[in-house]
Amino acid sequence: MGLVPPCFITEIVERDLREGKYAKLRTRFPPEPNGYLHIGHARSIVLNFGLAQDYGGECYLRMDDTNPETEKEEYARAIEEDVRWLGFVPDGVFYASDYFDRMYACALLLIEEGKAYVDDLPEEEMSALRAEGKPSPYRERSVEENLDLFQRMARGEFPTGSRVLRAKIDPAHPNFKLRDPVLYRIVHASHYHAGNRWVVYPMYDYAHPLEDFIEGISHSLCTLEFENNRAIYDWVIENVRGKCGFPEAPRPHQYEFARLDLTHTVLSKRKLIQLVEGGLVSGWDDPRLPTLRALRRRGVRPQAIVEFVRKTGISRNEARIPMDLLEEVIRDDLNPIAPRVLGVVDPLKVRLTNYEGEEWIEAPYWPRDIPKAGSRPLPFSGEIYIERTDFSLNPPKGWKRFAPGQRVRLRHAYVIELEDVVEEGGEVKLLKARVVPGTLGANPEDGMKPKGVIHWVSARHALPVEFRLYGRLFLTEDPEEGGEFLKNLNPEALVVKRGFLEPSVAQDPEDTRYQLERLGYFWRDPVDSRPSALVMNRIVPLKEGYRA
């Protein structure tokens, strides 16, 4: 099976190539550089680059930069970086703004053929007439007047928003998109890539088909929200074919697929901006966000994101995908590559009254079901830390961890039993326990019959760590539930704890992902972590119920 799972789009591609409609498959990923990519964009990236890979074609990365007021070089660079991080190498990196001369020439041609006109109506009046299916009073201007006005628009003689160029199709067309759509507007603003040369900028519906035609795209793949726009796409293509340097054939065709949507988060650029600019997250790479750079900082590997897209498939059916599935794919990706180590997120000290000195235990990195070799020396001493939630003074029925009268095994080490509890102000501050002699490395069936196995670290050797426990950004599957989405923010989407790690991790490469036994998958935060002040991000928790 290829990178793109079989779907209606692969059927179209195979048919077109089989029938010789195109000599070569050519696709494009065309983001607007007005923000950072999120996991929803990953579906389009994998689809477009994957098809090119699977069918021996080409895929371009194109900055669809036709709006100078919202686009930035920063975003363009970040987009290319994210695409390459996902593992895809563009066959070319292009900018829509590099085609402005040719787009302008095509607009002049449409005017000369009586297929476009300059409209002076204010936006509100134009919208009202379109809604009623009525023509603009400026619709019947002469070709000469339209040419003169449009050229003066391009020279900057009129203020921003004062005039537009519209296609002359049908003011009462049943498809609202074809009711004389706007092709160009005036914007007096510097463009991050094109500079100050232009003051007229093409609209998406006009620019996009021309970009595809210029680049020789065969299959222009868009999300379903652009389904009605296909009529404009085809109108533009049909009216420039064989003209302005374009061939009669082959021509690009647009096809639509359902976008990727996730529970417990938002993928709307407008809502993400609210979160960032409102200070509700620390920035575009805050690991609580669904942006690709946030997932990258959290520790998610690109392989997991690509596999998630493959697992969810390509179709025309809109559906919100459960966050559980993404987490499952991330765990499946990390499980075979993440060595098992010991750490304590919420520490409770245990003093072993019958143990003096220290020893080093050779502990394997991998469980028996993963056929990998490797171990590390694990220090053991008379004071250790265990997880606070692994102890209960009054355990519920079925409790399988530490408690009065209830032995537990320390992972890779001894069985211990409780002797005393030290409390202050009603809070447990210290446990006193004893090591059961002869139980180091013994089997659970050695007659000791401990209730469970818990993790620990040696207090004498432990590395202090700031643990950042990331969870779901919103409390509800649909953040819009109940109205204002910000009201559904999860106050525990980030919980910071001060804990400890076993010392072996200090020597590991910084990008090592670990499974902290019974806690989840973690790695060093690439921004804030330092050798002298470790910060560990939880990438994803273990499956519910696995910890016990």
PDB file of N, CA and C in Angstrom, residues 427-476:
ATOM      1  N   GLU A 427      -1.253  15.965  56.416  1.00  0.00           N
ATOM      2  CA  GLU A 427      -0.668  15.524  55.144  1.00  0.00           C
ATOM      3  C   GLU A 427       0.471  14.551  55.422  1.00  0.00           C
ATOM      4  N   VAL A 428       0.528  13.495  54.665  1.00  0.00           N
ATOM      5  CA  VAL A 428       1.600  12.514  54.787  1.00  0.00           C
ATOM      6  C   VAL A 428       2.896  13.120  54.242  1.00  0.00           C
ATOM      7  N   LYS A 429       3.918  13.189  55.127  1.00  0.00           N
ATOM      8  CA  LYS A 429       5.189  13.787  54.734  1.00  0.00           C
ATOM      9  C   LYS A 429       6.283  12.750  54.498  1.00  0.00           C
ATOM     10  N   LEU A 430       6.212  11.626  55.216  1.00  0.00           N
ATOM     11  CA  LEU A 430       7.269  10.630  55.127  1.00  0.00           C
ATOM     12  C   LEU A 430       6.703   9.260  55.467  1.00  0.00           C
ATOM     13  N   LEU A 431       7.167   8.266  54.745  1.00  0.00           N
ATOM     14  CA  LEU A 431       6.842   6.883  55.074  1.00  0.00           C
ATOM     15  C   LEU A 431       8.109   6.194  55.564  1.00  0.00           C
ATOM     16  N   LYS A 432       7.954   5.387  56.596  1.00  0.00           N
ATOM     17  CA  LYS A 432       9.040   4.530  57.048  1.00  0.00           C
ATOM     18  C   LYS A 432       8.659   3.097  56.698  1.00  0.00           C
ATOM     19  N   ALA A 433       9.587   2.428  56.051  1.00  0.00           N
ATOM     20  CA  ALA A 433       9.303   1.081  55.588  1.00  0.00           C
ATOM     21  C   ALA A 433      10.549   0.230  55.726  1.00  0.00           C
ATOM     22  N   ARG A 434      10.385  -1.054  55.527  1.00  0.00           N
ATOM     23  CA  ARG A 434      11.527  -1.966  55.583  1.00  0.00           C
ATOM     24  C   ARG A 434      11.567  -2.808  54.318  1.00  0.00           C
ATOM     25  N   VAL A 435      12.780  -3.105  53.897  1.00  0.00           N
ATOM     26  CA  VAL A 435      13.008  -4.000  52.779  1.00  0.00           C
ATOM     27  C   VAL A 435      12.824  -5.435  53.255  1.00  0.00           C
ATOM     28  N   VAL A 436      12.091  -6.214  52.503  1.00  0.00           N
ATOM     29  CA  VAL A 436      11.959  -7.636  52.809  1.00  0.00           C
ATOM     30  C   VAL A 436      13.205  -8.335  52.270  1.00  0.00           C
ATOM     31  N   PRO A 437      14.039  -8.892  53.133  1.00  0.00           N
ATOM     32  CA  PRO A 437      15.303  -9.488  52.685  1.00  0.00           C
ATOM     33  C   PRO A 437      15.081 -10.608  51.673  1.00  0.00           C
ATOM     34  N   GLY A 438      16.036 -10.696  50.745  1.00  0.00           N
ATOM     35  CA  GLY A 438      16.021 -11.789  49.783  1.00  0.00           C
ATOM     36  C   GLY A 438      15.077 -11.620  48.623  1.00  0.00           C
ATOM     37  N   THR A 439      14.544 -10.417  48.454  1.00  0.00           N
ATOM     38  CA  THR A 439      13.551 -10.233  47.386  1.00  0.00           C
ATOM     39  C   THR A 439      14.079  -9.449  46.192  1.00  0.00           C
ATOM     40  N   LEU A 440      15.368  -9.080  46.190  1.00  0.00           N
ATOM     41  CA  LEU A 440      15.917  -8.359  45.037  1.00  0.00           C
ATOM     42  C   LEU A 440      15.932  -9.264  43.818  1.00  0.00           C
ATOM     43  N   GLY A 441      15.264  -8.828  42.770  1.00  0.00           N
ATOM     44  CA  GLY A 441      15.252  -9.586  41.529  1.00  0.00           C
ATOM     45  C   GLY A 441      14.419 -10.838  41.581  1.00  0.00           C
ATOM     46  N   ALA A 442      13.673 -11.028  42.678  1.00  0.00           N
ATOM     47  CA  ALA A 442      12.859 -12.234  42.783  1.00  0.00           C
ATOM     48  C   ALA A 442      11.622 -12.120  41.909  1.00  0.00           C
ATOM     49  N   ASN A 443      11.017 -13.241  41.594  1.00  0.00           N
ATOM     50  CA  ASN A 443       9.799 -13.256  40.808  1.00  0.00           C
ATOM     51  C   ASN A 443       8.608 -12.877  41.667  1.00  0.00           C
ATOM     52  N   PRO A 444       7.550 -12.344  41.053  1.00  0.00           N
ATOM     53  CA  PRO A 444       6.336 -12.050  41.817  1.00  0.00           C
ATOM     54  C   PRO A 444       5.761 -13.292  42.493  1.00  0.00           C
ATOM     55  N   GLU A 445       6.135 -14.484  41.994  1.00  0.00           N
ATOM     56  CA  GLU A 445       5.620 -15.725  42.577  1.00  0.00           C
ATOM     57  C   GLU A 445       6.601 -16.319  43.597  1.00  0.00           C
ATOM     58  N   ASP A 446       7.398 -15.457  44.249  1.00  0.00           N
ATOM     59  CA  ASP A 446       8.412 -15.981  45.176  1.00  0.00           C
ATOM     60  C   ASP A 446       7.883 -16.221  46.575  1.00  0.00           C
ATOM     61  N   GLY A 447       6.603 -16.166  46.763  1.00  0.00           N
ATOM     62  CA  GLY A 447       6.020 -16.391  48.074  1.00  0.00           C
ATOM     63  C   GLY A 447       5.731 -15.120  48.845  1.00  0.00           C
ATOM     64  N   MET A 448       6.283 -13.979  48.361  1.00  0.00           N
ATOM     65  CA  MET A 448       6.050 -12.727  49.058  1.00  0.00           C
ATOM     66  C   MET A 448       4.638 -12.188  48.792  1.00  0.00           C
ATOM     67  N   LYS A 449       4.125 -12.499  47.639  1.00  0.00           N
ATOM     68  CA  LYS A 449       2.790 -12.086  47.223  1.00  0.00           C
ATOM     69  C   LYS A 449       2.527 -10.588  47.437  1.00  0.00           C
ATOM     70  N   PRO A 450       3.394  -9.718  46.855  1.00  0.00           N
ATOM     71  CA  PRO A 450       3.105  -8.281  46.964  1.00  0.00           C
ATOM     72  C   PRO A 450       1.837  -7.933  46.192  1.00  0.00           C
ATOM     73  N   LYS A 451       1.182  -6.874  46.624  1.00  0.00           N
ATOM     74  CA  LYS A 451      -0.085  -6.485  46.000  1.00  0.00           C
ATOM     75  C   LYS A 451       0.101  -5.878  44.618  1.00  0.00           C
ATOM     76  N   GLY A 452       1.257  -5.290  44.391  1.00  0.00           N
ATOM     77  CA  GLY A 452       1.468  -4.653  43.099  1.00  0.00           C
ATOM     78  C   GLY A 452       2.910  -4.253  42.918  1.00  0.00           C
ATOM     79  N   VAL A 453       3.221  -3.627  41.795  1.00  0.00           N
ATOM     80  CA  VAL A 453       4.561  -3.142  41.484  1.00  0.00           C
ATOM     81  C   VAL A 453       4.458  -1.633  41.273  1.00  0.00           C
ATOM     82  N   ILE A 454       5.302  -0.864  41.953  1.00  0.00           N
ATOM     83  CA  ILE A 454       5.274   0.596  41.816  1.00  0.00           C
ATOM     84  C   ILE A 454       6.653   1.103  41.385  1.00  0.00           C
ATOM     85  N   HIS A 455       6.678   2.299  40.837  1.00  0.00           N
ATOM     86  CA  HIS A 455       7.937   2.888  40.399  1.00  0.00           C
ATOM     87  C   HIS A 455       8.520   3.769  41.509  1.00  0.00           C
ATOM     88  N   TRP A 456       9.774   4.119  41.378  1.00  0.00           N
ATOM     89  CA  TRP A 456      10.504   4.807  42.443  1.00  0.00           C
ATOM     90  C   TRP A 456      11.791   5.391  41.858  1.00  0.00           C
ATOM     91  N   VAL A 457      12.472   6.237  42.609  1.00  0.00           N
ATOM     92  CA  VAL A 457      13.833   6.676  42.291  1.00  0.00           C
ATOM     93  C   VAL A 457      14.592   6.841  43.600  1.00  0.00           C
ATOM     94  N   SER A 458      15.885   6.676  43.545  1.00  0.00           N
ATOM     95  CA  SER A 458      16.733   6.858  44.714  1.00  0.00           C
ATOM     96  C   SER A 458      16.834   8.344  45.053  1.00  0.00           C
ATOM     97  N   ALA A 459      16.509   8.718  46.289  1.00  0.00           N
ATOM     98  CA  ALA A 459      16.551  10.131  46.689  1.00  0.00           C
ATOM     99  C   ALA A 459      17.967  10.683  46.630  1.00  0.00           C
ATOM    100  N   ARG A 460      18.942   9.827  46.850  1.00  0.00           N
ATOM    101  CA  ARG A 460      20.333  10.274  46.874  1.00  0.00           C
ATOM    102  C   ARG A 460      20.843  10.594  45.467  1.00  0.00           C
ATOM    103  N   HIS A 461      20.290   9.958  44.473  1.00  0.00           N
ATOM    104  CA  HIS A 461      20.833  10.082  43.109  1.00  0.00           C
ATOM    105  C   HIS A 461      19.884  10.758  42.122  1.00  0.00           C
ATOM    106  N   ALA A 462      18.672  11.024  42.539  1.00  0.00           N
ATOM    107  CA  ALA A 462      17.637  11.481  41.599  1.00  0.00           C
ATOM    108  C   ALA A 462      17.948  12.843  40.997  1.00  0.00           C
ATOM    109  N   LEU A 463      17.548  13.020  39.745  1.00  0.00           N
ATOM    110  CA  LEU A 463      17.668  14.313  39.067  1.00  0.00           C
ATOM    111  C   LEU A 463      16.380  15.112  39.277  1.00  0.00           C
ATOM    112  N   PRO A 464      16.479  16.344  39.792  1.00  0.00           N
ATOM    113  CA  PRO A 464      15.260  17.168  39.929  1.00  0.00           C
ATOM    114  C   PRO A 464      14.739  17.589  38.560  1.00  0.00           C
ATOM    115  N   VAL A 465      13.435  17.540  38.393  1.00  0.00           N
ATOM    116  CA  VAL A 465      12.811  17.796  37.093  1.00  0.00           C
ATOM    117  C   VAL A 465      11.533  18.606  37.270  1.00  0.00           C
ATOM    118  N   GLU A 466      11.296  19.529  36.325  1.00  0.00           N
ATOM    119  CA  GLU A 466       9.970  20.131  36.204  1.00  0.00           C
ATOM    120  C   GLU A 466       9.205  19.328  35.167  1.00  0.00           C
ATOM    121  N   PHE A 467       8.149  18.673  35.623  1.00  0.00           N
ATOM    122  CA  PHE A 467       7.305  17.903  34.718  1.00  0.00           C
ATOM    123  C   PHE A 467       6.133  18.765  34.255  1.00  0.00           C
ATOM    124  N   ARG A 468       5.934  18.810  32.945  1.00  0.00           N
ATOM    125  CA  ARG A 468       4.782  19.520  32.387  1.00  0.00           C
ATOM    126  C   ARG A 468       3.818  18.475  31.839  1.00  0.00           C
ATOM    127  N   LEU A 469       2.719  18.319  32.515  1.00  0.00           N
ATOM    128  CA  LEU A 469       1.742  17.303  32.150  1.00  0.00           C
ATOM    129  C   LEU A 469       0.678  17.938  31.270  1.00  0.00           C
ATOM    130  N   TYR A 470       0.787  17.685  29.976  1.00  0.00           N
ATOM    131  CA  TYR A 470      -0.144  18.282  29.019  1.00  0.00           C
ATOM    132  C   TYR A 470      -1.341  17.369  28.812  1.00  0.00           C
ATOM    133  N   GLY A 471      -2.520  17.977  28.795  1.00  0.00           N
ATOM    134  CA  GLY A 471      -3.755  17.253  28.536  1.00  0.00           C
ATOM    135  C   GLY A 471      -4.517  17.900  27.403  1.00  0.00           C
ATOM    136  N   ARG A 472      -5.789  17.628  27.344  1.00  0.00           N
ATOM    137  CA  ARG A 472      -6.621  18.158  26.263  1.00  0.00           C
ATOM    138  C   ARG A 472      -6.953  19.622  26.515  1.00  0.00           C
ATOM    139  N   LEU A 473      -6.947  20.396  25.450  1.00  0.00           N
ATOM    140  CA  LEU A 473      -7.104  21.841  25.568  1.00  0.00           C
ATOM    141  C   LEU A 473      -8.497  22.239  26.043  1.00  0.00           C
ATOM    142  N   PHE A 474      -9.514  21.454  25.649  1.00  0.00           N
ATOM    143  CA  PHE A 474     -10.894  21.788  26.017  1.00  0.00           C
ATOM    144  C   PHE A 474     -11.545  20.627  26.761  1.00  0.00           C
ATOM    145  N   LEU A 475     -12.505  20.972  27.601  1.00  0.00           N
ATOM    146  CA  LEU A 475     -13.181  19.983  28.428  1.00  0.00           C
ATOM    147  C   LEU A 475     -14.148  19.123  27.629  1.00  0.00           C
ATOM    148  N   THR A 476     -14.710  19.699  26.566  1.00  0.00           N
ATOM    149  CA  THR A 476     -15.752  19.010  25.806  1.00  0.00           C
ATOM    150  C   THR A 476     -15.231  18.603  24.428  1.00  0.00           C
TER     151      THR A 476
END
